[in-house]
Short mmCIF file of C-alpha atoms and ligand atoms in Angstrom, two decimals:
data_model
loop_
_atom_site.label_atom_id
_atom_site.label_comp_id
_atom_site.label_asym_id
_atom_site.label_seq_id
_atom_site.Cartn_x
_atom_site.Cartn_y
_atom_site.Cartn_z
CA UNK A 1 109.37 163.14 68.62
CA UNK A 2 106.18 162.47 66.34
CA UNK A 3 106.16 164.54 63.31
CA UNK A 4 104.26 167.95 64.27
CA UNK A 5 100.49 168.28 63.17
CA UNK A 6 100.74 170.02 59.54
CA UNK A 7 100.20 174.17 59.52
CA UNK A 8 97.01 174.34 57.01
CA UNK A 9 95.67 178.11 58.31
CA UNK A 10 97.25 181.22 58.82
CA UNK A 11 95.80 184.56 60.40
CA UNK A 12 96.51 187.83 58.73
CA UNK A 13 95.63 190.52 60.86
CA UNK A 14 94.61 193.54 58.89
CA UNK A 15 92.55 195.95 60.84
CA UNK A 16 95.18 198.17 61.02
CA UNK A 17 94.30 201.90 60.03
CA UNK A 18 96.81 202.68 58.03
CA UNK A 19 97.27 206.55 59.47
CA UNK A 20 100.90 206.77 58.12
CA UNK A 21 99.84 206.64 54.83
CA UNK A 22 97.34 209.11 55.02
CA UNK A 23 95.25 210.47 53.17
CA UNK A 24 95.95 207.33 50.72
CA UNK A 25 94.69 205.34 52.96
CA UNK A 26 91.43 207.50 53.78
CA UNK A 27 89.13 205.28 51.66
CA UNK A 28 91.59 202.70 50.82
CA UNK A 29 93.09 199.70 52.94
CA UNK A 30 96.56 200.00 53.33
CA UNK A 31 96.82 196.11 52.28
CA UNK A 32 95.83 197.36 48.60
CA UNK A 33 98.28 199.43 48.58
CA UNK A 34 100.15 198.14 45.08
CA UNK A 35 103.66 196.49 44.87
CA UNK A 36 104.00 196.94 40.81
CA UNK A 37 100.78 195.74 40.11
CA UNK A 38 99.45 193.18 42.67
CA UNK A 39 97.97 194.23 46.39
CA UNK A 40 100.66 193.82 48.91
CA UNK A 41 98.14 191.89 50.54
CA UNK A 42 98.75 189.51 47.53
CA UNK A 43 102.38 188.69 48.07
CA UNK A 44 101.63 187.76 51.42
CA UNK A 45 98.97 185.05 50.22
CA UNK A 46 101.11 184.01 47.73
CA UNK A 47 103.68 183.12 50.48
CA UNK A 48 101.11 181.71 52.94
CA UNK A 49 99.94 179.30 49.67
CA UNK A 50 103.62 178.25 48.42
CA UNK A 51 104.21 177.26 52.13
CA UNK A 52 101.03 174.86 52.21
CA UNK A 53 98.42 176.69 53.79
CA UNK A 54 94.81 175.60 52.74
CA UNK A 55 92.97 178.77 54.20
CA UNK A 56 93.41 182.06 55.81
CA UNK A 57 91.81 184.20 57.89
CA UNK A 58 91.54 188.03 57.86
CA UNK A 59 91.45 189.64 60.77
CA UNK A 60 89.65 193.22 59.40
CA UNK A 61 88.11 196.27 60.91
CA UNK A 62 86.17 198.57 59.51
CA UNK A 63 86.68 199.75 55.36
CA UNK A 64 88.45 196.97 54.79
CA UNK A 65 86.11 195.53 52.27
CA UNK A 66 88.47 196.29 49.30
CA UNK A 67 90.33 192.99 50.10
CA UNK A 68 87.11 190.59 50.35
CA UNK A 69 86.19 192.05 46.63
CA UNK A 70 90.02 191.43 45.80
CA UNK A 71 89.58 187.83 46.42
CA UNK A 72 86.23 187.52 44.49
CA UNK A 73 84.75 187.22 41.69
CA UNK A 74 85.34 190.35 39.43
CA UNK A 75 82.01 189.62 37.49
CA UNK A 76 81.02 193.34 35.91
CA UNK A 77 85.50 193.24 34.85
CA UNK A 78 85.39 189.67 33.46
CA UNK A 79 82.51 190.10 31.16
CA UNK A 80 83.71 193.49 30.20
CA UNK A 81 87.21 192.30 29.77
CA UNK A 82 85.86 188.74 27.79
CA UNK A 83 83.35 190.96 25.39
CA UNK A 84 87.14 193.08 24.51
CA UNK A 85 88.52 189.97 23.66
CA UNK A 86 90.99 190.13 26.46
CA UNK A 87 90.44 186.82 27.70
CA UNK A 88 94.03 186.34 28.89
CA UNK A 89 93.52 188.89 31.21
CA UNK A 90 90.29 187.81 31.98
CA UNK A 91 91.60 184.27 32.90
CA UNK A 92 94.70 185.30 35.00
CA UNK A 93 92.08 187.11 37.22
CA UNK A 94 90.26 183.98 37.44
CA UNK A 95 92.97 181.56 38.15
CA UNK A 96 94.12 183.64 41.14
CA UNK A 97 91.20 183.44 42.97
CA UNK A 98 91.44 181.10 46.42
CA UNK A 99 89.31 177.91 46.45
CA UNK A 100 86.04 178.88 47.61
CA UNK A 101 85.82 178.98 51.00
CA UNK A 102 89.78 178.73 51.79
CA UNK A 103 89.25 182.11 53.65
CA UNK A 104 87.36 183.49 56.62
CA UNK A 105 87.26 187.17 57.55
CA UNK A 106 86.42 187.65 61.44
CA UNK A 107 86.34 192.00 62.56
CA UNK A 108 88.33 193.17 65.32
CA UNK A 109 85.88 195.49 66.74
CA UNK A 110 88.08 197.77 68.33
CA UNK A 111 91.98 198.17 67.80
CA UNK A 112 93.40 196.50 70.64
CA UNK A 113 96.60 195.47 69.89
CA UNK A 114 98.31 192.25 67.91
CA UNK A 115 97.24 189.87 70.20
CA UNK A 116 93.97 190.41 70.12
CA UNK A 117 93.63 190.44 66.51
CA UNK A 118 94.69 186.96 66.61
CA UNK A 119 92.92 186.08 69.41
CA UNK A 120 89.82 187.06 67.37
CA UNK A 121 90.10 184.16 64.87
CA UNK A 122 90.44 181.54 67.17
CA UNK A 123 86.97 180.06 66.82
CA UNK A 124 88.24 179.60 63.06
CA UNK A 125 91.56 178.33 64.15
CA UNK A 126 90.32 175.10 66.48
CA UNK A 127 92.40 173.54 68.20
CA UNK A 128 95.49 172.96 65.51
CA UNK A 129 99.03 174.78 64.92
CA UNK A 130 98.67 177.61 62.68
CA UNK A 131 100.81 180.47 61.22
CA UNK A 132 100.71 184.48 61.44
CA UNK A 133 101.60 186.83 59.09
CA UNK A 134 101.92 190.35 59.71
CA UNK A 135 101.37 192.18 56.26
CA UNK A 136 102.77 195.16 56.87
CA UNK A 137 106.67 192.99 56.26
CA UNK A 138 106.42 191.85 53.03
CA UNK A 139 109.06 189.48 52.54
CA UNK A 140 111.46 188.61 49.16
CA UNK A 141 112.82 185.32 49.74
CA UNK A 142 113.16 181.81 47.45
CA UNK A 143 111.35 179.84 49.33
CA UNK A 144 109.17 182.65 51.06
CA UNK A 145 109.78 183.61 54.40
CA UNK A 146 106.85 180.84 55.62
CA UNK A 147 107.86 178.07 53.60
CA UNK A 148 111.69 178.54 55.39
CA UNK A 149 109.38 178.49 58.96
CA UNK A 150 107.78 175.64 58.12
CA UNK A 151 111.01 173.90 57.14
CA UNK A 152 111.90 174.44 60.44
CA UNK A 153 109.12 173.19 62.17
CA UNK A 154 108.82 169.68 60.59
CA UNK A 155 112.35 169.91 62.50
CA UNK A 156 112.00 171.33 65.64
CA UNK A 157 108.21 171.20 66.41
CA UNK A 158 106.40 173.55 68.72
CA UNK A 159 106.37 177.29 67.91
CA UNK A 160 108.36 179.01 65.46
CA UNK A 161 109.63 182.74 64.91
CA UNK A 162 110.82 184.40 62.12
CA UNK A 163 113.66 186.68 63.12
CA UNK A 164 116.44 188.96 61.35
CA UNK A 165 119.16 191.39 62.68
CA UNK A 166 118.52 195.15 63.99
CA UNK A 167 120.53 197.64 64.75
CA UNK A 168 121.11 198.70 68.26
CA UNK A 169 119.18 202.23 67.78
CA UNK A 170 116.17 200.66 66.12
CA UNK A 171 115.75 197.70 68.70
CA UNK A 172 112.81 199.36 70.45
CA UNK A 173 110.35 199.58 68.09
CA UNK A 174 110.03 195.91 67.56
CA UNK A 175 109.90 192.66 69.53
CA UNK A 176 113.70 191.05 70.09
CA UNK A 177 114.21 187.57 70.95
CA UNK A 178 116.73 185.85 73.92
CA UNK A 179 118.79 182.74 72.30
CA UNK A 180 119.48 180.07 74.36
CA UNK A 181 122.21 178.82 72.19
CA UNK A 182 123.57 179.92 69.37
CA UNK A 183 122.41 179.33 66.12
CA UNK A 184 122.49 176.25 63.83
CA UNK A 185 123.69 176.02 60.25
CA UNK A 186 119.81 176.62 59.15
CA UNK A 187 119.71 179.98 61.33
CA UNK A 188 117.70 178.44 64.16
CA UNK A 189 118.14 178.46 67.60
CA UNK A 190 116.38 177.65 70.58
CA UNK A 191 115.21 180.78 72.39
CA UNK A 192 115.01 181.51 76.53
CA UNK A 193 112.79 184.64 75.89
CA UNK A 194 111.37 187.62 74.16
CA UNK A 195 110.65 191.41 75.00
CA UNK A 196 108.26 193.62 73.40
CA UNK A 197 109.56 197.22 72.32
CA UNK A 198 112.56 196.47 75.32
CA UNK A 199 112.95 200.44 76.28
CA UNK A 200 116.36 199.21 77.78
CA UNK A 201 119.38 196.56 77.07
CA UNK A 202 117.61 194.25 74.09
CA UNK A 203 118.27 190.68 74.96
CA UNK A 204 119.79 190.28 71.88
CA UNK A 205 120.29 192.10 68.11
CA UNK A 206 117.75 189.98 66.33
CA UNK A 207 114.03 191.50 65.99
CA UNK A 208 110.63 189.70 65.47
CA UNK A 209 109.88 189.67 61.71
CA UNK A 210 106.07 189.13 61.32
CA UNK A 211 105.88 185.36 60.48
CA UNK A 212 105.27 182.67 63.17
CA UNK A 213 103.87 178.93 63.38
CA UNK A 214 102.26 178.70 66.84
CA UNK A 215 100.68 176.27 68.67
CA UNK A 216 96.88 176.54 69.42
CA UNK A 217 97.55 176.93 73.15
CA UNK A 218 98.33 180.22 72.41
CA UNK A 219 94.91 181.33 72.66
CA UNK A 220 94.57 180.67 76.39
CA UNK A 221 97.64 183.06 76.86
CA UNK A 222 96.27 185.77 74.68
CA UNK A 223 92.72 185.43 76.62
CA UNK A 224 94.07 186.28 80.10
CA UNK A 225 96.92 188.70 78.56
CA UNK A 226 97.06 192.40 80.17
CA UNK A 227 97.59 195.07 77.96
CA UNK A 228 101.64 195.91 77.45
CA UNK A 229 104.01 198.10 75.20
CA UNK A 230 101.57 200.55 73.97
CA UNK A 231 98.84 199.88 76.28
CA UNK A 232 98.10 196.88 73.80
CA UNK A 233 97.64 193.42 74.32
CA UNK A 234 100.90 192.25 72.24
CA UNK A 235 101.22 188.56 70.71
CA UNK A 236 104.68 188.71 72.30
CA UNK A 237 103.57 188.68 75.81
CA UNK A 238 101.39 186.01 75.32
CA UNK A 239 104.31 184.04 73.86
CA UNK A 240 106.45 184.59 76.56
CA UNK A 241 103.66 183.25 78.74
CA UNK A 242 103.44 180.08 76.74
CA UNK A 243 107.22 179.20 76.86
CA UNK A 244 106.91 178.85 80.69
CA UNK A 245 105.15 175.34 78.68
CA UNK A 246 106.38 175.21 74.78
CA UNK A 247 109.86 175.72 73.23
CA UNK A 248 109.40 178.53 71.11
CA UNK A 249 112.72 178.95 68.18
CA UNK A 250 114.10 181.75 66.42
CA UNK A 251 114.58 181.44 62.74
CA UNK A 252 116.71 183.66 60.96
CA UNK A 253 115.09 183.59 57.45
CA UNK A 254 117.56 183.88 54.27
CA UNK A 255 115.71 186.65 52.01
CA UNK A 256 114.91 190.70 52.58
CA UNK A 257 111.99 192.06 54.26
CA UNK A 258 110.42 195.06 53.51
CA UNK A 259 108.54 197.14 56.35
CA UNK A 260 105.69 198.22 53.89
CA UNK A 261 104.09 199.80 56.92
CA UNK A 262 106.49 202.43 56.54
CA UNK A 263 107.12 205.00 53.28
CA UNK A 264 110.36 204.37 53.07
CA UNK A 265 109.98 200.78 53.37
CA UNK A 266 106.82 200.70 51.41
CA UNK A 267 109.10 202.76 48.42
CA UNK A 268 112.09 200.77 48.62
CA UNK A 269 109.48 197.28 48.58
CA UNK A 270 108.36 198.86 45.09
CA UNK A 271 111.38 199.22 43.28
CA UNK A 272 112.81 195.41 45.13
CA UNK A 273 109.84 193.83 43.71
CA UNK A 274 109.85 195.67 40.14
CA UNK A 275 113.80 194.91 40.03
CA UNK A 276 112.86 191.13 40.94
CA UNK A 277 110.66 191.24 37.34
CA UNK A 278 112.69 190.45 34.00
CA UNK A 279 110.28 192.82 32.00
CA UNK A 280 111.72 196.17 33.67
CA UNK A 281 114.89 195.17 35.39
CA UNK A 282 116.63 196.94 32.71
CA UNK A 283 114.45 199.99 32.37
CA UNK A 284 113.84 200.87 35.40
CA UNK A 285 118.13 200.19 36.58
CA UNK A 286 118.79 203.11 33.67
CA UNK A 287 115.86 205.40 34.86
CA UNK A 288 116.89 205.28 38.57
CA UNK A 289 120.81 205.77 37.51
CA UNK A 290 118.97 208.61 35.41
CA UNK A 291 117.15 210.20 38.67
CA UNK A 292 120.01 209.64 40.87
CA UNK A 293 123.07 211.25 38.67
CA UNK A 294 120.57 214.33 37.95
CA UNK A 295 119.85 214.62 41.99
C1 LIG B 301 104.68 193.77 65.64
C2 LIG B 301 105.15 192.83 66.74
C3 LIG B 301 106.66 192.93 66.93
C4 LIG B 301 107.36 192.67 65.61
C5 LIG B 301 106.81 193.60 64.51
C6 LIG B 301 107.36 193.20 63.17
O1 LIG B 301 104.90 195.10 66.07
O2 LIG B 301 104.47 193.15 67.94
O3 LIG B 301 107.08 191.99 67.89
O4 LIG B 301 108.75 192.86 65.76
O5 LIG B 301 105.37 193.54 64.44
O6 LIG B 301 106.93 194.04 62.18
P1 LIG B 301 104.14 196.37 65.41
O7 LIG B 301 104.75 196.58 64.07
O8 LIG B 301 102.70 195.99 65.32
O9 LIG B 301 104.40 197.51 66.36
#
């Protein structure tokens, strides 16, 4: 096998409207939502950057404009933050800004499922492999989540999907996987299929996780795709389509993900991430034994 083309773009689809965490999210995307201090959204670049990719692009829909400003230019801050004499901050804000041009933002007019939110960038995509990341699953992992796919796929080639274990009861809200064999010392496996939301037996106890390095033939599946699950035109179908052609293999990813599409998920993603920083491990371990023994 030749060594696979590199992954250098990744599509974040994030047109979503955010409805569960309403009325937060009434004027503000749910992608801003903070982890500590930092955007989700911003995790999820970080990990598309460690793991070598040289430019995203946004899938957005409408009031999503907060995360174009994020990755600006802060001018009015910077000055006012420079004239203070805060110039550490000032710089920070500056050295985490994205080359210029290393990201595209194409709309989703309408909300018509996953796959079509990726099948809107593919005029920015080309004809090359590229990754997806779903930013509702933030992910806590050393290397990040993508880094481990890519790993992977200098391996294996062809397409790539993140996957971890699910419970039984919670298999039908998320995409599940068939293994063809089982799998390696890494966590990978071939796979023989996948099922969106399965409403019966799940082919198996491992879920999609919202990371994936796919080939660009995927947009050929995605453009004659009928709507499924949902009444949505799902990136699984068209997946399932194109491993009639491709091998397509699971990776089970060593790290946590956190389902910040969710409260609970979005809550328990907060305190991960603040226990992950050295600054308020401490503090905030004695204020939560404080809440809990009080409860
Ligand atoms: C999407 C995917 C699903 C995957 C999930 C992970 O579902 O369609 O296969 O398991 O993300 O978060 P959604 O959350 O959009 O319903």
């Amino acid at each position: 096998m030749s060594a696979p083309r590199r992954v250098r773009k990744a599509v974040q689809p994030v047109a979503g409207l955010g409805t569960r965490f309403l009325p937060g999210t009434k004027s503000l995307p749910k992608e801003m939502l903070n982890l500590v201090d930092r955007p989700l959204i911003d995790y999820v670049v970080a990990e598309a950057h460690e793991a070598g990719i040289e430019h995203i692009v946004f899938v957005t829909g409408r009031n999503k404009g907060a995360i174009e400003d994020y990755f600006d230019h802060a001018y009015e801050l910077e000055d006012t933050l420079l004239s203070k004499g805060k110039t550490d901050i000032a710089k920070e804000l500056q050295d985490a800004l994205p080359a210029p041009g290393a990201m595209s933002f194409v709309r989703q007019q309408r909300p018509q499922g996953l796959g079509h939110a990726v099948w809107c960038a593919r005029d920015v995509i080309g004809d090359e492999p590229f990754a997806v990341l779903l930013p509702d699953e933030v992910m806590q992992g050393k290397p990040g989540c993508l880094s481990q796919l890519v790993e992977t796929y200098a391996a294996r080639g062809g397409n790539i999907i993140a996957v971890e274990p699910v419970d039984r009861a919670d298999a039908h809200r998320y995409g599940i996987v068939a293994l063809a064999e089982p799998m390696d010392a890494d966590g990978a496996a071939a796979m023989s299929g996948m099922v969106e939301k399965p409403a019966g037996e799940p082919p198996s106890l491992f879920r999609i996780s919202g990371r994936y390095i796919l080939q660009p033939q995927i947009f050929a599946e995605l453009e004659r795709q009928e709507p499924g699950a949902g009444g949505e035109i799902q990136l699984t179908d068209a997946m399932a389509g194109l491993q009639a052609r491709q091998p397509f293999t699971a990776k089970a990813f060593a790290g946590r993900s956190h389902d910040c599409g969710d409260k609970l998920g979005y809550l328990t993603a907060t305190f991960a991430f603040a226990l992950d920083r050295p600054e308020f491990a401490e503090a905030l371990r004695s204020r939560l034994r404080g809440l809990l023994e009080t409860d």
